[in-house]
Coordinates of C-alpha atoms in Angstrom, one line a residue:
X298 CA 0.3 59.4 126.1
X299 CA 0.2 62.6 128.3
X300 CA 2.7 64.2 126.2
X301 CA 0.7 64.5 123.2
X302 CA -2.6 64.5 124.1
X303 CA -1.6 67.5 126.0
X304 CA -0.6 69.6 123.2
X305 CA -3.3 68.0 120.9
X306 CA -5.0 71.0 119.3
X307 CA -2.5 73.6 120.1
X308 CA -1.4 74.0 116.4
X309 CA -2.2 77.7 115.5
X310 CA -5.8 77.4 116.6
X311 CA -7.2 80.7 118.9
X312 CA -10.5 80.1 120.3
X313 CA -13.5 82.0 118.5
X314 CA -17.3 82.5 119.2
X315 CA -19.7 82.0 116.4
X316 CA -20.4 85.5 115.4
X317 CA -16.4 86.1 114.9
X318 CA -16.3 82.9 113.0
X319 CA -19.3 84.2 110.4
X320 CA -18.0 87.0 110.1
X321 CA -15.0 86.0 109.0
X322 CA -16.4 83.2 106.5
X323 CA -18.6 85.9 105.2
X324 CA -16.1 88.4 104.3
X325 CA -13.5 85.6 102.6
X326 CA -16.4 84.9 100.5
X327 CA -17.1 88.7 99.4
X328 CA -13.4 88.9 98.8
X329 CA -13.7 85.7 96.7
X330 CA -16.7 86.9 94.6
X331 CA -15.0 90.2 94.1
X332 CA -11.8 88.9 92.8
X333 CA -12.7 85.4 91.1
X334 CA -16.2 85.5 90.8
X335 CA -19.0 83.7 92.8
X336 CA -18.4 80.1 90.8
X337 CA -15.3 80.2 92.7
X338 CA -16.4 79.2 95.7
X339 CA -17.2 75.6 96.5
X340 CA -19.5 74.7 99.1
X341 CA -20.9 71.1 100.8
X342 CA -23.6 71.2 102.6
X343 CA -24.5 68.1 105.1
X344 CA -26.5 64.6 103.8
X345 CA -30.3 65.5 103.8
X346 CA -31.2 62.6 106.0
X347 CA -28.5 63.8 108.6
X348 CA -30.4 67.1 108.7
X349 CA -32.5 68.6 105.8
X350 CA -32.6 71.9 107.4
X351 CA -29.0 72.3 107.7
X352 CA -28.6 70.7 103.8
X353 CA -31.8 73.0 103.0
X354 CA -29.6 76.1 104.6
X355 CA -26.0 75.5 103.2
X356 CA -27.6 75.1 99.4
X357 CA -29.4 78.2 99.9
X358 CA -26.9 80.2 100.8
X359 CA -24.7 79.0 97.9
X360 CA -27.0 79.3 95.6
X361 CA -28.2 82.6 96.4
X362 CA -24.5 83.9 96.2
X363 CA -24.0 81.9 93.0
X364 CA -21.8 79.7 94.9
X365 CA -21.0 76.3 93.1
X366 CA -23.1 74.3 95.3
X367 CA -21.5 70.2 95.7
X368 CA -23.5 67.3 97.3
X369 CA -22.3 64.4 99.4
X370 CA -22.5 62.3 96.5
X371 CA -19.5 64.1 94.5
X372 CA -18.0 64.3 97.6
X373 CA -17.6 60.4 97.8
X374 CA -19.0 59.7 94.5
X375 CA -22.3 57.7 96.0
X376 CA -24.6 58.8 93.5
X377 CA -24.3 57.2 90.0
X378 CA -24.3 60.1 88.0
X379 CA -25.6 58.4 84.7
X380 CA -29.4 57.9 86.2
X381 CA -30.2 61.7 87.0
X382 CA -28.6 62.2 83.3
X383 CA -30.7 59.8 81.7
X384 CA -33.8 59.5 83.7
X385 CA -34.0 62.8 85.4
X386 CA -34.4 60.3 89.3
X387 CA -31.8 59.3 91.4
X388 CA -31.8 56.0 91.4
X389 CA -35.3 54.0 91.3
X390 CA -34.0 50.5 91.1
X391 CA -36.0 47.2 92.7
X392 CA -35.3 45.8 95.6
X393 CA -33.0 42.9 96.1
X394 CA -36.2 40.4 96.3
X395 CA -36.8 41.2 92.5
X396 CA -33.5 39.5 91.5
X397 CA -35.5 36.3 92.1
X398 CA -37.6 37.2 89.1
X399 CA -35.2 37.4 86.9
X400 CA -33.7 34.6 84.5
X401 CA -30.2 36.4 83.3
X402 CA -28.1 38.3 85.6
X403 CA -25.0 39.8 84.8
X404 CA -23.1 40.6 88.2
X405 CA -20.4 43.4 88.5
X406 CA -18.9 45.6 90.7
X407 CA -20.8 44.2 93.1
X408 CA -19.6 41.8 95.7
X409 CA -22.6 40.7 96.9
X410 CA -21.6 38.1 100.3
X411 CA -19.5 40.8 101.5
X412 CA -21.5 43.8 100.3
X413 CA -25.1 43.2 100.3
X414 CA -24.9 40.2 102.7
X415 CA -28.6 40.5 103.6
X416 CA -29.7 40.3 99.7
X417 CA -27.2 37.8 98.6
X418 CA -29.3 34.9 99.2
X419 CA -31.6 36.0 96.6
X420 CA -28.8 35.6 94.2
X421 CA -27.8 32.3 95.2
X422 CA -31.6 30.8 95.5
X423 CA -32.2 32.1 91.6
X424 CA -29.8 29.8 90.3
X425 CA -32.1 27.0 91.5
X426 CA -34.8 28.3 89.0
X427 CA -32.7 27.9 86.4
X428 CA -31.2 31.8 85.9
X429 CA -28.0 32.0 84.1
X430 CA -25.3 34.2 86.2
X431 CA -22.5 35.9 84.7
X432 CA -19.8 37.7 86.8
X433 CA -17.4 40.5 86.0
X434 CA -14.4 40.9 88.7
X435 CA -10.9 41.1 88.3
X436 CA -10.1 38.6 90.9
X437 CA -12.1 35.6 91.8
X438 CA -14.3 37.3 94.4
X439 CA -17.3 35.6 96.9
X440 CA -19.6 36.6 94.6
X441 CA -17.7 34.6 91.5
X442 CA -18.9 31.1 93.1
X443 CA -22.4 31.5 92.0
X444 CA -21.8 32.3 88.8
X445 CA -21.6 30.0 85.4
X446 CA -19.5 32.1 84.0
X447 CA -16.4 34.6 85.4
X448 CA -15.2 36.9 83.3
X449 CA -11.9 38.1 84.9
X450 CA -11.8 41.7 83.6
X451 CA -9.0 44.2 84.1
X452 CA -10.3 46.9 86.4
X453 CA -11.7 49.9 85.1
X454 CA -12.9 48.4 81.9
X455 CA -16.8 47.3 81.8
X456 CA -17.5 50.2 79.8
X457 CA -15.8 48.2 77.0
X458 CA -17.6 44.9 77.3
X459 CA -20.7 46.2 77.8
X460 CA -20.3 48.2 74.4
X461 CA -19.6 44.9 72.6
X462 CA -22.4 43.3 74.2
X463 CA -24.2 46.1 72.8
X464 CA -22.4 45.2 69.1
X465 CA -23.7 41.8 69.2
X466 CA -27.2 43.0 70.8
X467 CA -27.6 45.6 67.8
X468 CA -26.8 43.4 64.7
X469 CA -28.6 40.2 65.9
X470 CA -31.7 41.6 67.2
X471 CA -31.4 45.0 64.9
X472 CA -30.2 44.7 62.4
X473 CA -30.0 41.1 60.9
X474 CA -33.5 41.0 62.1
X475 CA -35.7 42.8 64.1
X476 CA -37.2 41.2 67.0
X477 CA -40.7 42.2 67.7
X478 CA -40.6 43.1 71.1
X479 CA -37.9 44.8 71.5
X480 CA -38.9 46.8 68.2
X481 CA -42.1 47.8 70.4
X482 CA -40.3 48.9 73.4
X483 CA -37.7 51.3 71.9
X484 CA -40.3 53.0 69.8
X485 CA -42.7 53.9 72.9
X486 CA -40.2 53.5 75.8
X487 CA -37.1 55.0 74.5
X488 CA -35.5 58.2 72.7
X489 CA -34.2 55.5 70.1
X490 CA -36.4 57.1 67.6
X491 CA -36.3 60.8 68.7
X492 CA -34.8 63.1 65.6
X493 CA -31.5 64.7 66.0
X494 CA -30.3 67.8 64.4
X495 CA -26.7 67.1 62.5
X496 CA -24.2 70.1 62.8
X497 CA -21.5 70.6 60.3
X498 CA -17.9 69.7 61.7
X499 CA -15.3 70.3 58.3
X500 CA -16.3 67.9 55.7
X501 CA -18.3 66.1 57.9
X502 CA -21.0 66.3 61.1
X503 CA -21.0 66.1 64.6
X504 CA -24.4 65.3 66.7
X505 CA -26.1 68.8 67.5
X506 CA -29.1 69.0 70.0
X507 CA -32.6 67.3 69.6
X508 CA -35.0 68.5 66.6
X509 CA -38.1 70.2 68.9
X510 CA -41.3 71.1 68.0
X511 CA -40.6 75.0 68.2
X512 CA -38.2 74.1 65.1
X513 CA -40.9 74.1 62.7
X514 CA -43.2 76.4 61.0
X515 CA -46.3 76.8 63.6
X516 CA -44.2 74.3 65.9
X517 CA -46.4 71.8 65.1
X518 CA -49.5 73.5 66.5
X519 CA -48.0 72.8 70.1
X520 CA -48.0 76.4 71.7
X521 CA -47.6 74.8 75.3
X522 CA -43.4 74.5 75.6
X523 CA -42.8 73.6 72.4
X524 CA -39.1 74.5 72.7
X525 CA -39.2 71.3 75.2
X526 CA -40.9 68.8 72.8
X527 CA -38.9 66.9 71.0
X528 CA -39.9 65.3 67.3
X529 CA -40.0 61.5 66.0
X530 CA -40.8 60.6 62.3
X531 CA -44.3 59.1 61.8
X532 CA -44.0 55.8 59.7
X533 CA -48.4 56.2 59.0
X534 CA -48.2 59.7 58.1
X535 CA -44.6 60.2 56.8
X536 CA -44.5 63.4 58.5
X537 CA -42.6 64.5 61.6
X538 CA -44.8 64.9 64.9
X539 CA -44.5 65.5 68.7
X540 CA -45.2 62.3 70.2
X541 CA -46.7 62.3 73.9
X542 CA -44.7 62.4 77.1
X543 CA -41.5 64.3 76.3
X544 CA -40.8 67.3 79.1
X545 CA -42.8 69.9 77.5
X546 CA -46.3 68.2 78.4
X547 CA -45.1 67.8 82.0
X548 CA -46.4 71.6 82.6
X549 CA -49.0 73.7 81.2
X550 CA -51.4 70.9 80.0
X551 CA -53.3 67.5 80.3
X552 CA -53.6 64.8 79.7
X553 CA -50.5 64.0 77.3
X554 CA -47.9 63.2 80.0
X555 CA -47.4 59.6 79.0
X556 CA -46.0 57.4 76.5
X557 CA -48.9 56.4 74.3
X558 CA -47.8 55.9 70.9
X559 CA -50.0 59.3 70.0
X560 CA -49.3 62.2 68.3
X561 CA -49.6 64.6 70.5
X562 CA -51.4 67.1 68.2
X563 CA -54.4 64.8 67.1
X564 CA -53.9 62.2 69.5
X565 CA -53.5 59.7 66.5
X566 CA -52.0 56.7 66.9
X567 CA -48.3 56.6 65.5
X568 CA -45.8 54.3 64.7
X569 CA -42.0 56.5 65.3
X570 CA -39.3 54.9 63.0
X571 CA -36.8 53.5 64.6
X572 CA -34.3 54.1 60.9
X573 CA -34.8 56.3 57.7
X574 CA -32.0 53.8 56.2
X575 CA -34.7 53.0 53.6
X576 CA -36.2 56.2 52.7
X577 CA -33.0 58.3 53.8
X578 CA -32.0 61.9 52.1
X579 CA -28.3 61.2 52.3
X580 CA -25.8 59.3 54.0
X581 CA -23.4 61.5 55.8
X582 CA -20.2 61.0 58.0
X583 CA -20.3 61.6 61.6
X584 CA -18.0 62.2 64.1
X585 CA -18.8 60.1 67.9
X586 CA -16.5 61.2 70.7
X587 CA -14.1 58.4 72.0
X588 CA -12.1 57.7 74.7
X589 CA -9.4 54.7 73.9
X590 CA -5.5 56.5 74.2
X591 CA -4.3 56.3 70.6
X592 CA -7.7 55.2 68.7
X593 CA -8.4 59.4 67.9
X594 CA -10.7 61.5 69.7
X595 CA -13.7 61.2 67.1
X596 CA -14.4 58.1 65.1
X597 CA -16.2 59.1 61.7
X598 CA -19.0 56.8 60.5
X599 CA -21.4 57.1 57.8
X600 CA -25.2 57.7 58.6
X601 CA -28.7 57.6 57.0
X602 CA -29.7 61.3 57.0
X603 CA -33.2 62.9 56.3
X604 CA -34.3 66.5 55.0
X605 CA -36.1 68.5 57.1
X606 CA -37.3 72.1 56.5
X607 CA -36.7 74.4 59.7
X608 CA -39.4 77.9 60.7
X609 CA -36.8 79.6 59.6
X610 CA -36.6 78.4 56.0
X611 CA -33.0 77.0 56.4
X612 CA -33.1 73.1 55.4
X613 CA -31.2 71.0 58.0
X614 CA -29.9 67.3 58.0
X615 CA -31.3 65.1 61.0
X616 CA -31.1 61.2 62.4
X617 CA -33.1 59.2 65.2
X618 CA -31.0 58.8 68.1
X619 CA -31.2 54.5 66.6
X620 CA -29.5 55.3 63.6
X621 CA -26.5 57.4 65.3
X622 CA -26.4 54.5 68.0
X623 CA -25.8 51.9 65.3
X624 CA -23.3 53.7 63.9
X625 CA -21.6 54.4 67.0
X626 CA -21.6 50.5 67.9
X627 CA -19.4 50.1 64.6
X628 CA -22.1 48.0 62.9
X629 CA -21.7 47.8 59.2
X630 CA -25.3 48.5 57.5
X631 CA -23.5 48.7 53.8
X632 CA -23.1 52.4 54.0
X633 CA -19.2 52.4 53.5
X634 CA -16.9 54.2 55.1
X635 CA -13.9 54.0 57.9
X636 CA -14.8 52.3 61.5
X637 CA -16.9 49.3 61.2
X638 CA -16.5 46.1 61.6
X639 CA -16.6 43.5 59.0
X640 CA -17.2 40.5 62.0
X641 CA -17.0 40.1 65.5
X642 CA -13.4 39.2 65.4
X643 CA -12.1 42.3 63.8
X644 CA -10.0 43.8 67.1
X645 CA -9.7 47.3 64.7
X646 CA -12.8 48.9 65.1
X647 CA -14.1 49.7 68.2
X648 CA -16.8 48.1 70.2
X649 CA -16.3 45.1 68.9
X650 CA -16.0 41.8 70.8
X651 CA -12.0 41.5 69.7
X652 CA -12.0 44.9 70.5
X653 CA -13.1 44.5 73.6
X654 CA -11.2 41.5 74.7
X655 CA -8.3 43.9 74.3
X656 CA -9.0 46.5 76.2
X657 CA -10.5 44.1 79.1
X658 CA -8.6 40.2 78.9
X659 CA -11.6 38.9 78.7
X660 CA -11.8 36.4 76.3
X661 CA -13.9 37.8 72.9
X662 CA -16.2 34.4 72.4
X663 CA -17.1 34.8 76.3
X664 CA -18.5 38.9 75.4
X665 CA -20.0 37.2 72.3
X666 CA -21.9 35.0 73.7
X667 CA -23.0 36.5 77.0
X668 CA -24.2 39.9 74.6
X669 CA -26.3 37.1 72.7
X670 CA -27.7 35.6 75.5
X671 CA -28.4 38.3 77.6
X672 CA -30.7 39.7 74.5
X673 CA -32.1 36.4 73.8
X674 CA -33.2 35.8 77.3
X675 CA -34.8 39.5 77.2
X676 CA -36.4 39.0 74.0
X677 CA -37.9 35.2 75.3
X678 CA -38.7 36.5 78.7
X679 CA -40.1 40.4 77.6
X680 CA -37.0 41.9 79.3
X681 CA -36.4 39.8 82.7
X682 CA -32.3 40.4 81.7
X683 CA -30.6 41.8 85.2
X684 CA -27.4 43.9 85.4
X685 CA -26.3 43.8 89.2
X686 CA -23.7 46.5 90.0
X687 CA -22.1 48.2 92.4
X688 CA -19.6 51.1 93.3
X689 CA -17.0 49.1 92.3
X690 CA -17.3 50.2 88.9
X691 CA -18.9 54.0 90.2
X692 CA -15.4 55.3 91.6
X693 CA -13.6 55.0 88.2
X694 CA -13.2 58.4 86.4
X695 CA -15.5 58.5 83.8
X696 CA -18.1 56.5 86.0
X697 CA -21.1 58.1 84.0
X698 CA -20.0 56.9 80.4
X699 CA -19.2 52.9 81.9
X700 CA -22.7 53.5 83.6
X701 CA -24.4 54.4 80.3
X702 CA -22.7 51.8 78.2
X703 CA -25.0 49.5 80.6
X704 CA -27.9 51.1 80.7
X705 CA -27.6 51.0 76.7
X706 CA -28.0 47.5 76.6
X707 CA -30.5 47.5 79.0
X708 CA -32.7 49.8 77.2
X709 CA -32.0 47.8 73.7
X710 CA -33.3 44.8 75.1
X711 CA -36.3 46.1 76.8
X712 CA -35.3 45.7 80.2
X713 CA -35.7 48.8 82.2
X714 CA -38.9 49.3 84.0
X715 CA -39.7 45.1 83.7
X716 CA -40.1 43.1 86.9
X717 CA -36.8 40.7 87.0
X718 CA -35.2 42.7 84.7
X719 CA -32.7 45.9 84.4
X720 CA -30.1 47.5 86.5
X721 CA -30.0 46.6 90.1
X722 CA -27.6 49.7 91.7
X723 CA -26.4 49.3 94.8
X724 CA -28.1 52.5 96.1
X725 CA -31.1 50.9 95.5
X726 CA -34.6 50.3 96.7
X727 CA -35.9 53.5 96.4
X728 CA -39.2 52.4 95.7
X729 CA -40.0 52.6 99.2
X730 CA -40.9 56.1 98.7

């Protein structure tokens, strides 16, 4: 033991005082920013609850240097990515008492004996309500035994059930019919019916950026940030309008920083269409990114377009956020074209349960039916459908996009926001602020 802990730390180090040691870090980073340019340099500053004056200090300085400036969460990849991207918080999620609320829980990534020991009882004592519990793990964890079902899923691969969960969510309560309350919800609670500006891509389109108010002649009479308002179609008025509560009314005004079905200019009350699939322009094809090895890097589907005359006198070609979505699912609405699927069981086209149950060994009927449920419970319960989850499935590459493909069905069935209902992260429990 003397022998090395006698030499330990006499590799090359020479002892320094602080004002050598800035120095020194100062001047590699000049050198840096000289030669490479600022976004070279990398920097991590401590947690904020370890010390937000040091954290407040280290971001400072990289960001006043035009340093690339890292947190601790992509430094261990704590943070789930997808919620600042799609709700602009970290991660407000209920605490583990409001899993007791809920009457269909989906469990993955998540062991919850071993991981959340303290909250697991909630989980157990649900059960004896009556909730359904569905669990996603590769092997047959702790968590498995309170589960009805188990769906043994090859690691790395929820994004793909989820997204055929999503199929069967979409056509059933979409599509083949439209189910009242879930209709409500993604018209005032979602950016399912936000317009989306179509961008040419060879013969066909891609997605562009959202239509905004500033797009239109006078934009819309909404001189507050109208560059930061975005546009739904009015089914009353057949017109295009700002609708309340996008970004833009956050500064600069009243009163209008909510979702009230209201458009924003007259304060009238609106109904935003979810599809133009009956009173569409054209139906165009449009490429969606994908990410399967071998299945091509966009997928081309056809899409209900509508006209739309831009300020600048150039007509443009646009779809609600809804109508891309179903596309994207694979869902066949009679349009023609390559990429959807005929049924459920048709393992060619993406997203579909047969799909699915290739990419994940789960069985298809088990995705089926736990998609169907899961919506059926929301749409009988107004949204008290659960998705448990943990950093199991946050430290796969691509953690953002398996995130999303939950938070998708979530937002469908008009969970989010609903007491026994939505995603349950394992961060969690920030509502303690």
């Amino acid at each position: 033991r003397k022998q090395y802990t006698a030499v330990r730390g006499l590799g090359g180090f020479v002892r320094a005082s602080w004002d050598e040691v800035n120095e020194m870090i100062a001047a590699a980073n000049v050198y840096t920013t000289k030669k490479w340019g600022a976004d070279r340099i990398f920097g991590f500053s401590p947690i904020p609850a370890m010390s937000m004056i040091s954290y407040a200090a280290g971001s400072r300085y990289l960001s006043l240097i035009g340093a690339a400036c890292g947190s601790f969460y992509d430094w261990y990849c704590d943070l789930p990515a997808a919620s600042p991207q799609t709700w602009g918080e970290q991660t407000d999620v209920p605490e583990a008492a409001d899993w007791y609320n809920s009457t269909y829980i989906i469990i993955t990534g998540a062991n919850l004996p071993m991981t959340r020991t303290p909250d697991a009882h909630f989980a157990a004592e649900v059960r004896y309500k009556g909730a359904k519990i569905v669990s996603m793990a590769p092997d047959y964890a702790e968590f498995c035994k309170f589960s009805d079902l188990w769906m043994p899923i090859k690691q790395g691969t929820d994004a793909a059930a989820f997204l055929a969960m999503g199929h069967v969510a979409l056509k059933e309560f979409y599509i083949d019919k439209q189910d009242p309350y879930f209709q409500k919800y993604a018209r005032q609670y979602t950016d399912l019916p936000m317009q989306v500006l179509l961008r040419k891509h060879g013969d066909a389109y891609v997605s562009d950026r959202n239509l905004r108010a500033s797009d239109f002649s006078g934009a819309l009479g909404e001189t507050n940030n109208p560059d930061w308002k975005t546009i739904v179609f009015d089914e009353k008025s057949k017109t295009f309008v700002a609708p309340n509560g996008s970004i833009g009314f956050r500064w600069g005004e009243d009163g209008k920083w909510n979702l009230l079905p209201k458009n924003a200019g007259n304060q009238q009350e609106i109904q935003a269409e979810l599809t133009c699939i009956n009173s569409k322009d054209s139906v165009v094809s449009v490429g969606f990114p994908h990410f399967e090895p071998g299945e091509g890097d966009l997928l081309f589907r056809n899409v209900p377009a509508r006209k739309v005359k831009l300020a600048s006198g150039e007509e443009a070609l646009v779809a609600s956020v809804f109508d891309l979505q179903v596309a994207q699912y694979g869902i066949d609405r009679g349009l023609g074209g390559p990429n959807v699927a005929k049924d459920y069981n048709d393992a060619s086209v993406a997203y579909t349960p047969a799909w699915a149950a290739k990419v994940t060994n789960v069985k298809a009927a088990d995705i089926e039916r736990t998609g169907r449920e899961f919506a059926y419970n929301a749409s009988r319960t107004t949204g008290k459908s659960m998705v448990i989850m943990g950093a199991a499935i946050n430290h796969w590459y691509h953690n953002d996009l398996a995130y999303r493909s939950i938070m998708n069905l979530l937002h469908m069935c008009g969970c989010v926001g609903q007491s026994g209902g939505g995603w349950a992260h394992y961060v969690g429990q920030e509502k303690l602020r």
